[in-house]
Tab-separated table of C-alpha atoms and ligand atoms in Angstrom:
chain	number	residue	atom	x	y	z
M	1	UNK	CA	0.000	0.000	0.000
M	2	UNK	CA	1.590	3.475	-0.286
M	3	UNK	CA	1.545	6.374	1.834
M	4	UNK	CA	1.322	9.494	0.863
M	5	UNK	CA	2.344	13.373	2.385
M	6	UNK	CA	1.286	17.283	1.296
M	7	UNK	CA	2.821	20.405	2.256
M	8	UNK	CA	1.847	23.798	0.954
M	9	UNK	CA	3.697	26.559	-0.267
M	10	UNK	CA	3.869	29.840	1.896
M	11	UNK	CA	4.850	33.684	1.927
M	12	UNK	CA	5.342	35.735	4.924
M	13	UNK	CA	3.266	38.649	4.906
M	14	UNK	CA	5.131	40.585	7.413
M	15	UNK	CA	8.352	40.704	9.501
M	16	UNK	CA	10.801	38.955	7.228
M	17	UNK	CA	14.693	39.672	7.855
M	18	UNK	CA	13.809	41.747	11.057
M	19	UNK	CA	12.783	38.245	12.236
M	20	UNK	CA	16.474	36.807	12.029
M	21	UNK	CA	16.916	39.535	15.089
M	22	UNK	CA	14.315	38.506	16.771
M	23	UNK	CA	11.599	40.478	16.030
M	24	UNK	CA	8.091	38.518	15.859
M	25	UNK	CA	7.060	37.803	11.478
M	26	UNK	CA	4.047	36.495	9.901
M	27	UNK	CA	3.920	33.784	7.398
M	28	UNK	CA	0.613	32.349	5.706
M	29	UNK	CA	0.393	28.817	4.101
M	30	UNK	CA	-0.580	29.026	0.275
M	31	UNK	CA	-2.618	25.679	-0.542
M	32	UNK	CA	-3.215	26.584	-3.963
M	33	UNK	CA	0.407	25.242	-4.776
M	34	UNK	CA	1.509	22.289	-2.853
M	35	UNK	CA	4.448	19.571	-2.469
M	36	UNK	CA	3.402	15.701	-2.233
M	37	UNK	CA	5.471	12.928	-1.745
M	38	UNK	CA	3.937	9.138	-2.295
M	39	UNK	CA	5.915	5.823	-0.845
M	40	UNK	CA	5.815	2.376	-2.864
M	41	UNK	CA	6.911	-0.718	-1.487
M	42	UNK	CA	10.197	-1.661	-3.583
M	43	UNK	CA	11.096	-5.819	-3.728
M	44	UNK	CA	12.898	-6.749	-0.868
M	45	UNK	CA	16.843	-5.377	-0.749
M	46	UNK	CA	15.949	-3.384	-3.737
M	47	UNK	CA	17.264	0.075	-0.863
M	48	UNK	CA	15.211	3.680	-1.140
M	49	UNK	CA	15.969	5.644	-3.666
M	50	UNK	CA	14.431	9.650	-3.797
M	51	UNK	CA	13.398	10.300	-6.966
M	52	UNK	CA	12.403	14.562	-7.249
M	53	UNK	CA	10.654	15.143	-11.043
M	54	UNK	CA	10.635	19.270	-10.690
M	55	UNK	CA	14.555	19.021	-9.923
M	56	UNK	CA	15.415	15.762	-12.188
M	57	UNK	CA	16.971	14.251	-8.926
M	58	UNK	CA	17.450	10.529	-8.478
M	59	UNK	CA	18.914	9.603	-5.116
M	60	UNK	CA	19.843	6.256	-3.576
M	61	UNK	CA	19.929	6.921	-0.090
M	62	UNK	CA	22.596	4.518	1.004
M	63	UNK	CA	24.946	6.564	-1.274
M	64	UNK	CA	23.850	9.960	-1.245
M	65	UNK	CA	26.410	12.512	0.170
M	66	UNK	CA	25.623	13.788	3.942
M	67	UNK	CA	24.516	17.173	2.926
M	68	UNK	CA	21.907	15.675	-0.060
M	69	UNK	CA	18.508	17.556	1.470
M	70	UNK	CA	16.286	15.280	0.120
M	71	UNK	CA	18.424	12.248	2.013
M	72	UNK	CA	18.722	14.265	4.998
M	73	UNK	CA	15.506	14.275	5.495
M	74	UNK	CA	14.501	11.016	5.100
M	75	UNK	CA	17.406	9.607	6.986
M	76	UNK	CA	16.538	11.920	9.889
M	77	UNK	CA	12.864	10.616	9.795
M	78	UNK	CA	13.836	7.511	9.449
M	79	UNK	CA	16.268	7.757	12.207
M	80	UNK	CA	13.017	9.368	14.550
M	81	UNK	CA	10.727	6.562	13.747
M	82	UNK	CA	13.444	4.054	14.688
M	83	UNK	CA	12.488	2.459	11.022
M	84	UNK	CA	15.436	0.066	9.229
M	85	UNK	CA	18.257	2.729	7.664
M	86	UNK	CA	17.954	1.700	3.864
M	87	UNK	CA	14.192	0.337	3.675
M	88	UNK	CA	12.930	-0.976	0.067
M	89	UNK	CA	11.332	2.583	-1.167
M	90	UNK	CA	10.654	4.341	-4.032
M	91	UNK	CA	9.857	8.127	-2.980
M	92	UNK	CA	8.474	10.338	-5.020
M	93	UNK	CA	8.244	13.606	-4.695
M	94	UNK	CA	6.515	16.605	-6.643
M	95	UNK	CA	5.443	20.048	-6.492
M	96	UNK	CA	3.924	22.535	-8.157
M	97	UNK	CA	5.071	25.944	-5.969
M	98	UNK	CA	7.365	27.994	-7.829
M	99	UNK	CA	11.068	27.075	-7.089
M	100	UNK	CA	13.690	29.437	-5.966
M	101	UNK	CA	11.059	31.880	-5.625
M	102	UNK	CA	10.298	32.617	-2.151
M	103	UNK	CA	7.591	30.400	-1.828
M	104	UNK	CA	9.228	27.465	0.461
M	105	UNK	CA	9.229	25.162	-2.297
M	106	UNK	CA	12.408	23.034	-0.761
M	107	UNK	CA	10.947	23.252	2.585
M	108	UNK	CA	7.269	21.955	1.524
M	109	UNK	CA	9.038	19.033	-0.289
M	110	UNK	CA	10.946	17.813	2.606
M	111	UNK	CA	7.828	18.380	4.810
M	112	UNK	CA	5.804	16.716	2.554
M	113	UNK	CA	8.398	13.892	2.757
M	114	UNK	CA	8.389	13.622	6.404
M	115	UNK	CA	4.908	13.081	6.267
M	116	UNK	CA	4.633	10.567	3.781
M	117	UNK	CA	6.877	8.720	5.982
M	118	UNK	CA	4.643	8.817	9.088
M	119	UNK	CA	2.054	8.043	7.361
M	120	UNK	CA	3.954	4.365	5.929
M	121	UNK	CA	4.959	4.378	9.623
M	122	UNK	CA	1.342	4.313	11.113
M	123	UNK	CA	3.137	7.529	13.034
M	124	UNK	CA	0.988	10.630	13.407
M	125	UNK	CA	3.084	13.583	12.562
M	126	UNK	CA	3.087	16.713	14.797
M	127	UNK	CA	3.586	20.035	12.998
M	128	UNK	CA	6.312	20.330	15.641
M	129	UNK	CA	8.036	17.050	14.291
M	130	UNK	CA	7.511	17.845	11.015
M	131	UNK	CA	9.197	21.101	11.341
M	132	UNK	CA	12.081	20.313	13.112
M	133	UNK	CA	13.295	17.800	10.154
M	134	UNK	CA	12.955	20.150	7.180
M	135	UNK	CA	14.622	23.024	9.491
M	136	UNK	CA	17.465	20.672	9.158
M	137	UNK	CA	17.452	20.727	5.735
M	138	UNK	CA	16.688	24.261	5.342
M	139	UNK	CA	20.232	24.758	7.183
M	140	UNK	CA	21.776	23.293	3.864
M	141	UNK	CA	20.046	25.992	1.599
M	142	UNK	CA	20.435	28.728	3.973
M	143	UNK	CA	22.818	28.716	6.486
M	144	UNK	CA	21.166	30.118	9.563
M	145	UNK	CA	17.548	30.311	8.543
M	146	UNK	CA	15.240	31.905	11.844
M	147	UNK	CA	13.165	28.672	11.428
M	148	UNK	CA	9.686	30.702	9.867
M	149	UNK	CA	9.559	28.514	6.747
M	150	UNK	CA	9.840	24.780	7.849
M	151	UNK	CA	6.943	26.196	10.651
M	152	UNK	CA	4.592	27.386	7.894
M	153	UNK	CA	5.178	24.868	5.895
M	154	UNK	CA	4.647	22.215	8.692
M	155	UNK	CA	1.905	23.825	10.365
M	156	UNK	CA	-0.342	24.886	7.309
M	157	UNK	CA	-1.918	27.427	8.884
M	158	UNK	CA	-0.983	31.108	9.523
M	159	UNK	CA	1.601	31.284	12.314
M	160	UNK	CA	3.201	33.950	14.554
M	161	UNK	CA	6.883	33.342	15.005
M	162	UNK	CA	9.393	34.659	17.190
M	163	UNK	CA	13.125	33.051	17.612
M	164	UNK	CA	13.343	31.215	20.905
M	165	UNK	CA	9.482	30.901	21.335
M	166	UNK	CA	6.957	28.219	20.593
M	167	UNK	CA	5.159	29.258	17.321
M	168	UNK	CA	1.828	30.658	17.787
M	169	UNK	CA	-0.977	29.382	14.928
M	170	UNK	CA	-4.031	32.036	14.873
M	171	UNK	CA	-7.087	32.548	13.335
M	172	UNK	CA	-8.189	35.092	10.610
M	173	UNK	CA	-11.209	37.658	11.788
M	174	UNK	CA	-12.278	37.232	7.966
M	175	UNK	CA	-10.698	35.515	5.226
M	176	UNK	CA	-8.518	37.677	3.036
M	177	UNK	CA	-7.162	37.898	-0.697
M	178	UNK	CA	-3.220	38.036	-1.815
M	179	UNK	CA	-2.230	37.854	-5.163
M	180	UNK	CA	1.587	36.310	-5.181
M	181	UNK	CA	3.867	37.317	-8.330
M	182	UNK	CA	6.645	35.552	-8.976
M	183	UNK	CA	9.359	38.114	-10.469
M	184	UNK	CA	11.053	35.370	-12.500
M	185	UNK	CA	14.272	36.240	-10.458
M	186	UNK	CA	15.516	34.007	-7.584
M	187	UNK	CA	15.829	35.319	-4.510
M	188	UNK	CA	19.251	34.893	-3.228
M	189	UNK	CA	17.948	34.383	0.189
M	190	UNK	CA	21.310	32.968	1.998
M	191	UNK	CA	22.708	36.282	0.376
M	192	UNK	CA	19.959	38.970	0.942
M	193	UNK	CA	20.398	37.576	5.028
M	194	UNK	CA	24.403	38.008	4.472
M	195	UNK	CA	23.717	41.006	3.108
M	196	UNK	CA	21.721	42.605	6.128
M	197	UNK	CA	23.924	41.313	8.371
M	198	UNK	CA	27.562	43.571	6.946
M	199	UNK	CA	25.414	46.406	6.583
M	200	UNK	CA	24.079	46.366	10.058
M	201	UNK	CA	27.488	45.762	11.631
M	202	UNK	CA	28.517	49.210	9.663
M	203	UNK	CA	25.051	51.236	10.809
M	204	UNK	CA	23.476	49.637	14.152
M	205	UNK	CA	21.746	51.973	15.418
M	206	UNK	CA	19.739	52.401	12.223
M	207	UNK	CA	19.040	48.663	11.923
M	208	UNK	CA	18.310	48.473	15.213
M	209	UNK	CA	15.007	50.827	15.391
M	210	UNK	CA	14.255	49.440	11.421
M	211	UNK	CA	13.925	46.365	12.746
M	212	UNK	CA	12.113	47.279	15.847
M	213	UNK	CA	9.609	49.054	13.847
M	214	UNK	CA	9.156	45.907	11.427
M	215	UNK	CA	8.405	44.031	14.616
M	216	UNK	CA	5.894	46.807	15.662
M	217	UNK	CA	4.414	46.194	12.205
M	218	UNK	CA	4.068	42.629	12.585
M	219	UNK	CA	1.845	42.907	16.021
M	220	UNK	CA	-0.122	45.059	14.274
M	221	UNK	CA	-0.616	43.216	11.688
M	222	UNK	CA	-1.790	40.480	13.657
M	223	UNK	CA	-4.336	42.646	15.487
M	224	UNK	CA	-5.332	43.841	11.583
M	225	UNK	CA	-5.858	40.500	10.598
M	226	UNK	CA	-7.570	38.921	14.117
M	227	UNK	CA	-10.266	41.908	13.399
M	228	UNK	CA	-11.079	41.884	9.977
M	229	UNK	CA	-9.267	45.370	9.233
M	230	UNK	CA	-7.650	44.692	5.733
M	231	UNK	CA	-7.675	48.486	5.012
M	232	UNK	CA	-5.113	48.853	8.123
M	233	UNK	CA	-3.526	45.764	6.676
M	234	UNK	CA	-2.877	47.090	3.617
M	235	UNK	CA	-1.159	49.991	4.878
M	236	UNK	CA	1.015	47.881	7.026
M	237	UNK	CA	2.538	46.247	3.993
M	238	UNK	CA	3.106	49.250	2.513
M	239	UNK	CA	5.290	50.325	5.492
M	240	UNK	CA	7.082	47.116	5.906
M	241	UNK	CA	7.846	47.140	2.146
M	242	UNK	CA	9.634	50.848	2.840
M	243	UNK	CA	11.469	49.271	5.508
M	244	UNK	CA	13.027	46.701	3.313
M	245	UNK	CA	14.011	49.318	0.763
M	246	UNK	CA	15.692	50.860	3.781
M	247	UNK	CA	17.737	47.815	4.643
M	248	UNK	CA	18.121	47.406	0.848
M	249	UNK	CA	16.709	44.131	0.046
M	250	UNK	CA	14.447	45.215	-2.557
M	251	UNK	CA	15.614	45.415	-6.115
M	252	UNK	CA	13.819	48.088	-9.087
M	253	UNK	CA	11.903	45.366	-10.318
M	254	UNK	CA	10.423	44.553	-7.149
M	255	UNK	CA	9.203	48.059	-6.838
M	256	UNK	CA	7.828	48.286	-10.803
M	257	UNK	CA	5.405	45.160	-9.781
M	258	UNK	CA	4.289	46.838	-6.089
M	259	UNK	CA	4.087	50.032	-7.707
M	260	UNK	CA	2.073	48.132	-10.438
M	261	UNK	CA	-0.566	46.441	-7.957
M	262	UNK	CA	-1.334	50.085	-5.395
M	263	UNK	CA	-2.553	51.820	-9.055
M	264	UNK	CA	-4.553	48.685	-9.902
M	265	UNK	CA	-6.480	48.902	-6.759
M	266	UNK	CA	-4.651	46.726	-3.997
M	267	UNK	CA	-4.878	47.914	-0.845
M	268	UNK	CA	-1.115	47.486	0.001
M	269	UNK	CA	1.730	45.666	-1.617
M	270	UNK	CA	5.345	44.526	-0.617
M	271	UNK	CA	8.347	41.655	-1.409
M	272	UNK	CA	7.586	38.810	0.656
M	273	UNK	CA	10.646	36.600	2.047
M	274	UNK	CA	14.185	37.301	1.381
M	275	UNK	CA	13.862	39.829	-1.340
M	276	UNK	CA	16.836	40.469	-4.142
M	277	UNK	CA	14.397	38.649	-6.476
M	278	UNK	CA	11.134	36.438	-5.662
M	279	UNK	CA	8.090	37.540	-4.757
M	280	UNK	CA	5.880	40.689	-4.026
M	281	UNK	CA	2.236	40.199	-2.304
M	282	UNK	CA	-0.403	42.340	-2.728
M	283	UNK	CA	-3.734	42.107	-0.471
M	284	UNK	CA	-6.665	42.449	-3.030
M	285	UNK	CA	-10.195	41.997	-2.945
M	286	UNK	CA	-12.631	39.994	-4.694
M	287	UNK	CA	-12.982	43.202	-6.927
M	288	UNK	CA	-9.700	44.073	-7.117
M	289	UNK	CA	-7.869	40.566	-7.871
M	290	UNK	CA	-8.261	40.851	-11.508
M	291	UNK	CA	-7.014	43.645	-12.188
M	292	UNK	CA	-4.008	43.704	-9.530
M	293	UNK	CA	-2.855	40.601	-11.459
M	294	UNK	CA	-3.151	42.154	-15.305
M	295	UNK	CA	-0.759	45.289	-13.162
M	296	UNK	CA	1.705	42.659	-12.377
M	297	UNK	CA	1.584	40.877	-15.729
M	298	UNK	CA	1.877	44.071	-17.324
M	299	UNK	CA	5.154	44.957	-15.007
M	300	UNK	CA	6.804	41.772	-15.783
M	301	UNK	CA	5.961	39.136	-13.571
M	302	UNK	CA	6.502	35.877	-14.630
M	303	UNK	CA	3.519	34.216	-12.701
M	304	UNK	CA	0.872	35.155	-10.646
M	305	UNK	CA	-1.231	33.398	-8.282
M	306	UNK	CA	-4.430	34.418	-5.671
M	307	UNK	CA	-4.798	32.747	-3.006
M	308	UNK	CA	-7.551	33.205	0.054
M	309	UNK	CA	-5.958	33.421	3.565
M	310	UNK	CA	-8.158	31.646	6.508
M	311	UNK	CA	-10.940	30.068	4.312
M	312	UNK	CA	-11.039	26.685	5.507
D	1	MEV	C1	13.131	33.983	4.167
D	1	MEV	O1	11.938	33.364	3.700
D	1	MEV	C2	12.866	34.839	5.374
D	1	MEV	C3	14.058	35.560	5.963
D	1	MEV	O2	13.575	36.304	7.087
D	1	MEV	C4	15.141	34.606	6.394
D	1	MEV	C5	14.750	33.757	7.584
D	1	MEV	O3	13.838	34.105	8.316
D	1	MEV	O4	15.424	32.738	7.799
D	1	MEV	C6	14.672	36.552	4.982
């Protein structure tokens, strides 16, 4: 029989970099894109091989090198569950969220992963388990990552994360609109975070109350979105997004599509995750969806997707 896992993509909608200090961010689950991994029983001695379609990647476990994500996280799982090292698997994984983008494609693959494996393992999974395997492998992509990816991405619902505390989930007053466009550029994000942290050594005082403001901005924006107030929302974003231009992690382009989406109606706009490239979110409406996505188009985004926050 085989087992199968889903993880969905995600942005964060507020707080990003400021949140490596340890100032509280924002990040929202986007199901309309997700990662799935499926388990088949191999003949016995055949080993577990990873095969990834979106990346061409065939790996045999038994031989893949120690920093291989994919075999990180399955030997790590495997390792949890006390399951046999090598176990006759084929694993397939695939996704359909944007990669390189911003959109936690690597870390919804490995989560989805983890989960598949519980799931062949009569385990359940905790989002907490979950999360604490693909932050593993998000240390190979990133270096130091603050940890608010492999929790979206595990949890699946909006969270509220701060370094050093447990991760709060919360729930939406109303449901809400974003339209995601992908600028067709990666976003550097192991770079962007370097970045940030040479200029702050030079100017700390300035970083300091930037990134105490961003953190202002993110409990605001969880009081914004815990009442229903998307117009005070939308404003918020278009602070934060100034704030990244201040500690320069926002690129021309990035400002064309934002620029694009406030004169086509959305009530705020900014680059969402590490910056340098990836994605900007607008919040739109019903109304204003259309039209916000044609502005993008028309700016040069390679992709765009809407996605409603807090329906289910
Ligand atoms: C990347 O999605 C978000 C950053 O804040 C880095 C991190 O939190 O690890 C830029």
């Amino acid at each position: 029989m085989s087992a199968v896992g889903h993880a969905p993509g995600k942005v964060i909608l507020v707080g990003e970099h400021a949140v490596v200090y340890g100032r509280p961010a924002i990040a929202v689950p986007v199901w309309d894109t997700v990662a799935t991994a499926t388990i088949e029983e191999c003949p016995a001695g055949s080993g577990c091989v990873i095969i990834a379609h979106d990346i061409d990647a065939q790996v045999e476990l038994l031989h893949a090198e120690t920093d291989n994500p994919l075999a990180l996280v399955v030997r790590l799982t495997l390792e949890k569950l006390n399951l046999e090292p090598n176990p006759a698997w084929r694993i397939e994984v695939s996704s359909d969220i944007p990669i390189a983008s911003g959109m936690g494609s690597g870390a919804a693959v490995s989560a989805a992963i983890v989960r598949a494996i519980y799931q062949r393992a009569g385990a359940d999974a905790s989002p907490d388990d979950v999360s604490r395997v693909v932050y593993a492998s998000e240390e190979i992509h990133h270096g130091t990552p603050s940890g608010i990816d492999n929790t979206v991405v595990s949890y699946g619902r909006p969270v509220w994360f701060k370094l050093g505390e447990a991760p709060e989930v919360f729930e939406t007053g109303q449901p809400f609109m974003l339209a995601i466009a992908d600028s067709g550029v990666p976003s550097p994000t192991r770079e962007t975070v370097a970045g940030v942290r040479n200029r702050r050594e030079r100017d700390e005082a300035a970083y300091l109350s930037w990134f105490d403001e961003i953190g202002e901005i993110a409990h605001r924006a969880r009081a914004a979105i815990e009442k229903g107030r998307m117009q005070q929302l939308g404003e918020l974003f278009n602070r934060n997004q100034e704030l990244l231009e201040q500690i320069g992690v926002s690129t021309q382009l990035l400002q064309r599509l934002i620029r694009a989406a406030n004169r086509a109606g959305a009530s705020g706009a900014k680059l969402s995750g590490g910056g340098g490239g990836g994605n900007v979110i607008a919040l739109v409406t019903a109304e204003t969806a259309k039209p916000v996505a044609d502005g993008f188009r028309a700016a040069g985004a390679r992709n765009v997707i809407v996605t409603t926050v807090g329906s289910d």
